[in-house]
């Protein structure tokens, strides 16, 4: 699905000169010891893995941060049994919520904990190319079936806060046991952008997200949204999939119209990506519904190549946030050959949003991203006597 990895090194002509950390871009997967969120609920908190994939750009920085969030998709699975999941997703073992190998389990659950944060590594990589310290975080724990959490926005917020604390510590030289070179002094957590897919996109459009200190821009990818009023004051982009099989091709459109009408932001942009399905944007999920390649209401002949759709979403997202960061007077977004994204700024008296032809980028295969693991803890420890409900809803 992916092409060859981008050449990330700007090698110096003098082979004896050791490159500085800022001379090369990097993509690193990290894992810390699991912990517990401090959400006020019954029971008091959710167990969570602390996974992420960090993209660091070239240049000394310090670089502003973009946090990327995946959506609500089953994460405990039999990953080798298509068509429900691709044959080679990025996965981990976590018996606390997934069945351990050989352990009796709910027939709807498998032993493989799917790393859906890694499924958005192409978004992270493109953001890093645009100069952001970008991180895709694991946001499974706020989802409703683990420990009966009912206020997902709190969970998303606490997880973002935790990963921003980690990035702040890395910037100070406190690595929490993670061997990630070249991050000290190069991350600016005072400037934050948000990107979310599906339910993660719904969070990005929420009032909770809008109130984040230092927020400079937000992008919702095929958002699963609620009915709450949006209050964003920064540029916001909504990307919809023309073949969306999960939340409909109109996802987020009405919310963006209301945001534009409210006048709270000058940029309330909405863009439709032709031929794009919902799960297609996360490489850890099956890109099509049928063996023939159809998605949602679109036959195979109308469906974009998954790699092209992923590149289109990543390149538009990164370009939009780079221009939002600099408060652009007009926005030019990349359009890949044959995909023809359509849309613009719904705030008619705001900056124009137009498109220009651009080449399709290639991305690192998520299965080959370098991984670092630490036994240190970022979140409070999980109590030994905590009873975790492993049974999801019957619809999972």
CSV table of C-alpha atoms in Angstrom, one decimal:
chain,number,residue,atom,x,y,z
A,1,UNK,CA,0.0,0.0,0.0
A,2,UNK,CA,2.9,2.3,0.7
A,3,UNK,CA,5.8,3.3,-1.5
A,4,UNK,CA,9.4,3.5,-0.5
A,5,UNK,CA,10.3,5.4,2.6
A,6,UNK,CA,11.1,9.1,2.2
A,7,UNK,CA,14.8,9.8,2.3
A,8,UNK,CA,14.9,11.6,5.6
A,9,UNK,CA,18.6,12.5,5.9
A,10,UNK,CA,20.1,15.7,4.6
A,11,UNK,CA,23.5,14.2,4.6
A,12,UNK,CA,26.4,16.6,4.8
A,13,UNK,CA,29.0,16.4,2.1
A,14,UNK,CA,31.7,15.8,4.6
A,15,UNK,CA,31.3,12.2,5.7
A,16,UNK,CA,33.4,12.8,8.8
A,17,UNK,CA,31.1,15.4,10.2
A,18,UNK,CA,28.5,14.1,12.6
A,19,UNK,CA,25.0,15.4,11.7
A,20,UNK,CA,23.2,17.5,14.2
A,21,UNK,CA,19.8,16.2,15.5
A,22,UNK,CA,18.0,18.8,13.5
A,23,UNK,CA,19.6,17.7,10.2
A,24,UNK,CA,17.3,14.7,9.7
A,25,UNK,CA,13.6,14.0,10.1
A,26,UNK,CA,12.5,11.1,12.2
A,27,UNK,CA,9.5,8.9,12.9
A,28,UNK,CA,9.5,6.9,16.2
A,29,UNK,CA,7.0,4.7,17.9
A,30,UNK,CA,7.1,4.8,21.6
A,31,UNK,CA,5.5,2.8,24.4
A,32,UNK,CA,5.4,3.4,28.2
A,33,UNK,CA,4.0,1.3,31.0
A,34,UNK,CA,0.2,1.2,31.0
A,35,UNK,CA,-1.6,3.5,33.5
A,36,UNK,CA,-5.0,4.8,34.6
A,37,UNK,CA,-6.7,8.0,33.7
A,38,UNK,CA,-8.0,10.2,36.5
A,39,UNK,CA,-11.5,10.6,35.0
A,40,UNK,CA,-14.3,11.3,37.5
A,41,UNK,CA,-16.7,8.4,36.9
A,42,UNK,CA,-17.8,5.0,38.2
A,43,UNK,CA,-15.5,3.2,38.3
A,44,UNK,CA,-12.9,6.0,38.8
A,45,UNK,CA,-10.8,5.8,35.7
A,46,UNK,CA,-9.9,3.7,32.6
A,47,UNK,CA,-6.9,1.5,32.1
A,48,UNK,CA,-5.0,2.6,29.1
A,49,UNK,CA,-1.9,1.8,27.0
A,50,UNK,CA,0.5,4.7,26.6
A,51,UNK,CA,1.4,4.4,23.0
A,52,UNK,CA,2.3,7.1,20.5
A,53,UNK,CA,4.2,7.7,17.2
A,54,UNK,CA,6.3,10.9,17.2
A,55,UNK,CA,7.4,12.7,14.1
A,56,UNK,CA,10.3,15.2,14.4
A,57,UNK,CA,11.1,17.6,11.6
A,58,UNK,CA,14.3,18.9,10.3
A,59,UNK,CA,15.7,22.1,11.8
A,60,UNK,CA,16.6,23.3,15.2
A,61,UNK,CA,13.2,24.5,16.2
A,62,UNK,CA,11.6,24.6,18.7
A,63,UNK,CA,8.8,23.2,16.6
A,64,UNK,CA,5.1,23.6,17.4
A,65,UNK,CA,3.2,20.4,18.3
A,66,UNK,CA,0.3,18.7,16.5
A,67,UNK,CA,-1.6,16.0,18.3
A,68,UNK,CA,-3.3,13.4,16.1
A,69,UNK,CA,-6.1,11.1,17.4
A,70,UNK,CA,-7.7,8.0,15.9
A,71,UNK,CA,-11.3,7.0,16.3
A,72,UNK,CA,-13.6,4.4,17.9
A,73,UNK,CA,-12.7,1.2,16.2
A,74,UNK,CA,-12.4,-2.3,17.8
A,75,UNK,CA,-8.9,-2.8,19.1
A,76,UNK,CA,-9.0,-6.3,20.5
A,77,UNK,CA,-9.1,-8.5,17.4
A,78,UNK,CA,-8.1,-11.6,15.5
A,79,UNK,CA,-5.9,-9.6,13.2
A,80,UNK,CA,-5.1,-12.5,10.9
A,81,UNK,CA,-8.7,-13.0,9.9
A,82,UNK,CA,-9.7,-10.6,7.0
A,83,UNK,CA,-11.9,-9.0,5.8
A,84,UNK,CA,-12.5,-7.4,9.2
A,85,UNK,CA,-8.9,-6.3,9.6
A,86,UNK,CA,-6.0,-6.1,7.3
A,87,UNK,CA,-3.6,-9.0,7.3
A,88,UNK,CA,-0.7,-7.0,8.8
A,89,UNK,CA,-1.9,-4.3,11.2
A,90,UNK,CA,0.4,-2.8,13.8
A,91,UNK,CA,-0.5,-4.6,17.0
A,92,UNK,CA,0.6,-5.3,20.6
A,93,UNK,CA,-0.3,-7.6,23.4
A,94,UNK,CA,-2.4,-6.3,26.3
A,95,UNK,CA,-4.1,-9.1,28.2
A,96,UNK,CA,-5.7,-6.5,30.6
A,97,UNK,CA,-8.3,-5.8,28.0
A,98,UNK,CA,-7.7,-8.2,25.3
A,99,UNK,CA,-7.7,-12.0,25.7
A,100,UNK,CA,-4.3,-13.4,26.4
A,101,UNK,CA,-3.1,-16.2,24.0
A,102,UNK,CA,-4.9,-19.4,25.0
A,103,UNK,CA,-7.2,-17.6,27.5
A,104,UNK,CA,-11.0,-18.0,27.2
A,105,UNK,CA,-12.5,-14.8,25.8
A,106,UNK,CA,-15.5,-13.2,24.4
A,107,UNK,CA,-16.0,-14.4,20.8
A,108,UNK,CA,-16.1,-10.8,19.7
A,109,UNK,CA,-12.6,-10.2,21.1
A,110,UNK,CA,-9.3,-11.4,19.9
A,111,UNK,CA,-5.8,-11.4,21.5
A,112,UNK,CA,-4.3,-8.7,19.4
A,113,UNK,CA,-4.4,-5.1,20.7
A,114,UNK,CA,-4.4,-3.0,17.5
A,115,UNK,CA,-2.3,0.1,17.5
A,116,UNK,CA,-4.7,2.4,15.7
A,117,UNK,CA,-2.4,5.4,16.6
A,118,UNK,CA,0.2,3.8,14.2
A,119,UNK,CA,-2.5,3.6,11.5
A,120,UNK,CA,-2.3,7.4,11.3
A,121,UNK,CA,1.5,7.6,11.0
A,122,UNK,CA,1.2,8.9,7.5
A,123,UNK,CA,-0.5,12.0,8.9
A,124,UNK,CA,2.3,12.4,11.5
A,125,UNK,CA,5.0,12.0,8.8
A,126,UNK,CA,3.5,14.7,6.5
A,127,UNK,CA,3.1,17.1,9.5
A,128,UNK,CA,6.8,16.5,10.3
A,129,UNK,CA,7.6,17.4,6.7
A,130,UNK,CA,5.8,20.7,7.3
A,131,UNK,CA,7.8,21.5,10.4
A,132,UNK,CA,5.7,20.2,13.2
A,133,UNK,CA,6.6,17.9,16.1
A,134,UNK,CA,3.6,15.7,15.5
A,135,UNK,CA,2.4,12.8,17.7
A,136,UNK,CA,-0.4,10.3,17.1
A,137,UNK,CA,-1.6,9.0,20.4
A,138,UNK,CA,-3.6,5.9,21.5
A,139,UNK,CA,-7.0,7.0,22.6
A,140,UNK,CA,-8.8,3.7,23.1
A,141,UNK,CA,-9.3,4.1,26.9
A,142,UNK,CA,-12.1,6.8,26.7
A,143,UNK,CA,-14.2,4.5,24.5
A,144,UNK,CA,-17.4,3.4,26.2
A,145,UNK,CA,-17.0,-0.3,26.6
A,146,UNK,CA,-13.9,-0.4,28.7
A,147,UNK,CA,-14.9,0.4,32.4
A,148,UNK,CA,-18.2,2.0,31.3
A,149,UNK,CA,-16.8,5.5,30.7
A,150,UNK,CA,-19.5,7.9,29.5
A,151,UNK,CA,-17.7,11.2,29.0
A,152,UNK,CA,-15.2,10.5,26.3
A,153,UNK,CA,-14.2,14.2,26.0
A,154,UNK,CA,-12.6,14.0,29.4
A,155,UNK,CA,-10.6,11.0,28.4
A,156,UNK,CA,-9.3,12.5,25.2
A,157,UNK,CA,-8.4,15.7,27.0
A,158,UNK,CA,-6.5,13.9,29.8
A,159,UNK,CA,-4.6,11.8,27.3
A,160,UNK,CA,-3.6,14.8,25.2
A,161,UNK,CA,-2.4,16.5,28.4
A,162,UNK,CA,-0.4,13.4,29.4
A,163,UNK,CA,1.4,13.2,26.0
A,164,UNK,CA,2.0,16.9,26.0
A,165,UNK,CA,3.7,16.5,29.4
A,166,UNK,CA,5.8,13.8,27.9
A,167,UNK,CA,6.8,16.0,25.0
A,168,UNK,CA,7.6,18.9,27.4
A,169,UNK,CA,9.8,16.6,29.4
A,170,UNK,CA,11.6,15.3,26.3
A,171,UNK,CA,12.2,18.9,25.4
A,172,UNK,CA,13.8,19.4,28.8
A,173,UNK,CA,16.0,16.3,28.5
A,174,UNK,CA,13.8,14.1,30.7
A,175,UNK,CA,13.3,11.1,28.6
A,176,UNK,CA,11.3,8.7,30.9
A,177,UNK,CA,13.5,5.8,29.7
A,178,UNK,CA,12.7,6.4,26.0
A,179,UNK,CA,15.7,6.6,23.8
A,180,UNK,CA,14.6,9.2,21.2
A,181,UNK,CA,17.6,11.2,20.2
A,182,UNK,CA,17.4,14.8,18.9
A,183,UNK,CA,14.3,16.0,20.8
A,184,UNK,CA,15.8,18.1,23.6
A,185,UNK,CA,15.2,21.8,23.1
A,186,UNK,CA,13.3,21.3,19.8
A,187,UNK,CA,9.6,21.0,20.9
A,188,UNK,CA,7.3,23.9,21.7
A,189,UNK,CA,4.3,22.7,23.6
A,190,UNK,CA,2.9,26.2,24.0
A,191,UNK,CA,1.6,26.0,20.4
A,192,UNK,CA,-0.7,23.1,19.7
A,193,UNK,CA,-2.7,21.9,16.7
A,194,UNK,CA,-5.3,19.1,16.8
A,195,UNK,CA,-6.2,16.5,14.2
A,196,UNK,CA,-8.7,13.8,14.7
A,197,UNK,CA,-10.2,11.0,12.6
A,198,UNK,CA,-13.8,9.7,13.1
A,199,UNK,CA,-14.6,10.0,16.8
A,200,UNK,CA,-11.2,11.7,17.3
A,201,UNK,CA,-12.5,14.2,14.7
A,202,UNK,CA,-15.7,14.6,16.7
A,203,UNK,CA,-13.5,15.5,19.7
A,204,UNK,CA,-11.5,18.1,17.6
A,205,UNK,CA,-14.8,19.8,16.8
A,206,UNK,CA,-15.9,19.8,20.5
A,207,UNK,CA,-16.0,22.8,22.9
A,208,UNK,CA,-13.5,21.0,25.1
A,209,UNK,CA,-11.0,20.9,22.3
A,210,UNK,CA,-11.8,24.6,21.3
A,211,UNK,CA,-10.7,25.7,24.8
A,212,UNK,CA,-7.2,24.2,24.7
A,213,UNK,CA,-4.6,26.8,25.6
A,214,UNK,CA,-2.2,27.6,22.7
A,215,UNK,CA,-4.5,26.1,20.0
A,216,UNK,CA,-3.6,27.5,16.6
A,217,UNK,CA,-5.7,25.2,14.3
A,218,UNK,CA,-7.8,22.1,14.0
A,219,UNK,CA,-8.6,19.5,11.4
A,220,UNK,CA,-11.4,16.9,11.6
A,221,UNK,CA,-11.1,13.9,9.3
A,222,UNK,CA,-14.5,12.3,8.6
A,223,UNK,CA,-15.7,13.3,12.1
A,224,UNK,CA,-18.3,11.4,14.1
A,225,UNK,CA,-19.8,14.5,15.8
A,226,UNK,CA,-22.3,15.3,18.4
A,227,UNK,CA,-24.9,18.1,18.5
A,228,UNK,CA,-23.0,20.5,20.6
A,229,UNK,CA,-22.3,24.1,19.5
A,230,UNK,CA,-18.8,24.7,18.2
A,231,UNK,CA,-16.9,27.7,19.6
A,232,UNK,CA,-13.6,27.6,17.9
A,233,UNK,CA,-11.7,30.8,17.4
A,234,UNK,CA,-8.9,29.3,15.3
A,235,UNK,CA,-8.9,28.1,11.7
A,236,UNK,CA,-10.8,24.8,11.4
A,237,UNK,CA,-10.9,22.3,8.4
A,238,UNK,CA,-13.4,19.5,8.0
A,239,UNK,CA,-12.4,16.8,5.5
A,240,UNK,CA,-15.2,14.5,4.4
A,241,UNK,CA,-15.0,11.2,2.5
A,242,UNK,CA,-17.2,10.9,-0.6
A,243,UNK,CA,-17.6,7.1,-0.1
A,244,UNK,CA,-17.7,7.2,3.7
A,245,UNK,CA,-19.3,4.0,4.9
A,246,UNK,CA,-19.4,4.8,8.7
A,247,UNK,CA,-20.5,8.4,9.3
A,248,UNK,CA,-21.8,9.4,5.8
A,249,UNK,CA,-20.2,11.7,3.2
A,250,UNK,CA,-21.9,14.7,4.9
A,251,UNK,CA,-20.1,14.2,8.2
A,252,UNK,CA,-19.4,17.5,10.0
A,253,UNK,CA,-20.8,19.7,7.2
A,254,UNK,CA,-23.8,21.1,9.2
A,255,UNK,CA,-21.5,21.8,12.2
A,256,UNK,CA,-19.1,23.7,10.0
A,257,UNK,CA,-21.9,25.7,8.4
A,258,UNK,CA,-23.0,26.7,11.9
A,259,UNK,CA,-19.4,27.6,12.9
A,260,UNK,CA,-19.1,29.8,9.8
A,261,UNK,CA,-22.3,31.5,10.6
A,262,UNK,CA,-21.3,32.1,14.3
A,263,UNK,CA,-18.4,34.4,13.1
A,264,UNK,CA,-16.1,33.1,15.9
A,265,UNK,CA,-13.4,32.1,13.4
A,266,UNK,CA,-12.5,33.5,10.0
A,267,UNK,CA,-11.7,30.1,8.6
A,268,UNK,CA,-14.4,27.3,8.7
A,269,UNK,CA,-13.3,25.3,5.7
A,270,UNK,CA,-15.0,22.2,4.4
A,271,UNK,CA,-13.5,19.8,1.8
A,272,UNK,CA,-14.9,16.7,0.1
A,273,UNK,CA,-12.5,14.0,-0.9
A,274,UNK,CA,-13.9,12.0,-3.8
A,275,UNK,CA,-13.6,8.2,-3.7
A,276,UNK,CA,-12.5,8.2,-0.1
A,277,UNK,CA,-13.9,5.7,2.5
A,278,UNK,CA,-13.9,6.0,6.3
A,279,UNK,CA,-11.7,3.2,7.5
A,280,UNK,CA,-9.5,3.8,4.4
A,281,UNK,CA,-7.7,6.7,6.1
A,282,UNK,CA,-6.4,4.5,9.0
A,283,UNK,CA,-3.9,1.9,7.6
A,284,UNK,CA,-4.7,-0.4,10.5
A,285,UNK,CA,-8.2,-0.9,9.2
A,286,UNK,CA,-9.6,-2.6,6.1
A,287,UNK,CA,-9.7,0.0,3.3
A,288,UNK,CA,-12.7,-1.5,1.4
A,289,UNK,CA,-16.0,-3.2,2.3
A,290,UNK,CA,-16.0,-6.0,-0.3
A,291,UNK,CA,-13.5,-8.3,-2.1
A,292,UNK,CA,-14.3,-6.3,-5.3
A,293,UNK,CA,-13.2,-3.1,-3.7
A,294,UNK,CA,-16.4,-1.2,-3.1
A,295,UNK,CA,-16.8,1.2,-0.2
A,296,UNK,CA,-20.1,2.4,1.2
A,297,UNK,CA,-22.4,3.4,-1.6
A,298,UNK,CA,-19.5,3.6,-4.1
A,299,UNK,CA,-18.7,0.7,-6.5
A,300,UNK,CA,-15.0,-0.2,-7.0
A,301,UNK,CA,-14.8,2.0,-10.1
A,302,UNK,CA,-15.5,5.1,-8.0
A,303,UNK,CA,-13.2,4.3,-5.2
A,304,UNK,CA,-9.8,6.0,-4.9
A,305,UNK,CA,-6.6,3.9,-4.4
A,306,UNK,CA,-6.2,3.7,-0.6
A,307,UNK,CA,-2.6,5.0,-0.7
A,308,UNK,CA,-3.7,8.0,-2.8
A,309,UNK,CA,-6.6,8.8,-0.4
A,310,UNK,CA,-4.3,8.6,2.6
A,311,UNK,CA,-1.7,10.8,0.9
A,312,UNK,CA,-4.4,13.4,-0.1
A,313,UNK,CA,-5.8,13.6,3.5
A,314,UNK,CA,-2.3,13.8,5.0
A,315,UNK,CA,-1.1,16.5,2.6
A,316,UNK,CA,-4.2,18.7,2.9
A,317,UNK,CA,-4.1,18.4,6.7
A,318,UNK,CA,-0.4,19.4,7.0
A,319,UNK,CA,-0.7,22.2,4.5
A,320,UNK,CA,-3.8,23.7,6.2
A,321,UNK,CA,-2.2,23.6,9.6
A,322,UNK,CA,1.1,25.1,8.4
A,323,UNK,CA,-0.9,28.0,6.9
A,324,UNK,CA,-3.1,28.3,10.0
A,325,UNK,CA,0.0,28.6,12.2
A,326,UNK,CA,1.1,31.7,10.2
A,327,UNK,CA,-2.4,33.2,10.0
A,328,UNK,CA,-2.4,33.1,6.2
A,329,UNK,CA,-4.5,35.7,4.3
A,330,UNK,CA,-5.4,32.9,1.9
A,331,UNK,CA,-5.0,29.1,1.9
A,332,UNK,CA,-3.8,27.0,-1.0
A,333,UNK,CA,-4.2,23.3,-0.4
A,334,UNK,CA,-2.6,20.4,-2.4
A,335,UNK,CA,-4.8,18.5,-4.9
A,336,UNK,CA,-3.4,15.2,-6.1
A,337,UNK,CA,-3.9,14.1,-9.7
A,338,UNK,CA,-7.2,12.3,-10.2
A,339,UNK,CA,-8.6,13.0,-6.8
A,340,UNK,CA,-10.0,16.5,-7.3
A,341,UNK,CA,-10.9,17.6,-3.8
A,342,UNK,CA,-13.7,20.2,-3.7
A,343,UNK,CA,-14.7,22.8,-1.2
A,344,UNK,CA,-13.6,26.0,0.4
A,345,UNK,CA,-14.1,28.4,3.3
A,346,UNK,CA,-17.7,28.5,4.4
A,347,UNK,CA,-17.1,31.9,6.0
A,348,UNK,CA,-17.5,33.9,2.8
A,349,UNK,CA,-15.9,37.0,4.1
A,350,UNK,CA,-12.8,35.1,5.4
A,351,UNK,CA,-9.6,34.0,3.7
A,352,UNK,CA,-10.1,32.1,0.4
A,353,UNK,CA,-9.4,28.4,0.4
A,354,UNK,CA,-8.3,27.1,-3.0
A,355,UNK,CA,-6.4,24.1,-4.5
A,356,UNK,CA,-3.3,23.6,-6.6
A,357,UNK,CA,-1.9,20.5,-8.2
A,358,UNK,CA,0.7,18.7,-6.2
A,359,UNK,CA,2.6,15.4,-6.4
A,360,UNK,CA,1.6,12.5,-4.3
A,361,UNK,CA,4.0,11.8,-1.3
A,362,UNK,CA,5.1,8.4,-0.2
A,363,UNK,CA,5.1,7.2,3.4
A,364,UNK,CA,7.0,4.9,5.7
A,365,UNK,CA,5.3,1.5,6.2
A,366,UNK,CA,4.0,1.6,9.8
A,367,UNK,CA,5.3,-1.9,10.4
A,368,UNK,CA,8.9,-0.7,9.8
A,369,UNK,CA,8.8,2.4,12.1
A,370,UNK,CA,11.5,2.3,14.8
A,371,UNK,CA,10.1,1.5,18.2
A,372,UNK,CA,11.3,2.4,21.7
A,373,UNK,CA,9.9,0.9,24.9
A,374,UNK,CA,10.2,2.0,28.5
A,375,UNK,CA,8.9,0.5,31.7
A,376,UNK,CA,8.5,3.9,33.3
A,377,UNK,CA,5.0,5.3,33.9
A,378,UNK,CA,3.4,8.4,32.7
A,379,UNK,CA,-0.1,7.8,34.1
A,380,UNK,CA,-0.9,6.5,37.6
A,381,UNK,CA,-0.5,2.8,38.1
A,382,UNK,CA,-3.4,0.5,37.5
A,383,UNK,CA,-4.7,-0.9,40.8
A,384,UNK,CA,-4.1,-4.6,41.1
A,385,UNK,CA,-7.7,-5.2,42.3
A,386,UNK,CA,-9.3,-3.2,39.4
A,387,UNK,CA,-12.0,-5.3,37.7
A,388,UNK,CA,-12.0,-4.6,33.9
A,389,UNK,CA,-15.1,-5.4,31.9
A,390,UNK,CA,-13.7,-7.2,28.8
A,391,UNK,CA,-17.1,-7.5,27.2
A,392,UNK,CA,-17.9,-4.8,24.6
A,393,UNK,CA,-21.3,-3.9,23.4
A,394,UNK,CA,-23.1,-6.5,21.3
A,395,UNK,CA,-22.7,-4.3,18.2
A,396,UNK,CA,-18.9,-4.6,18.3
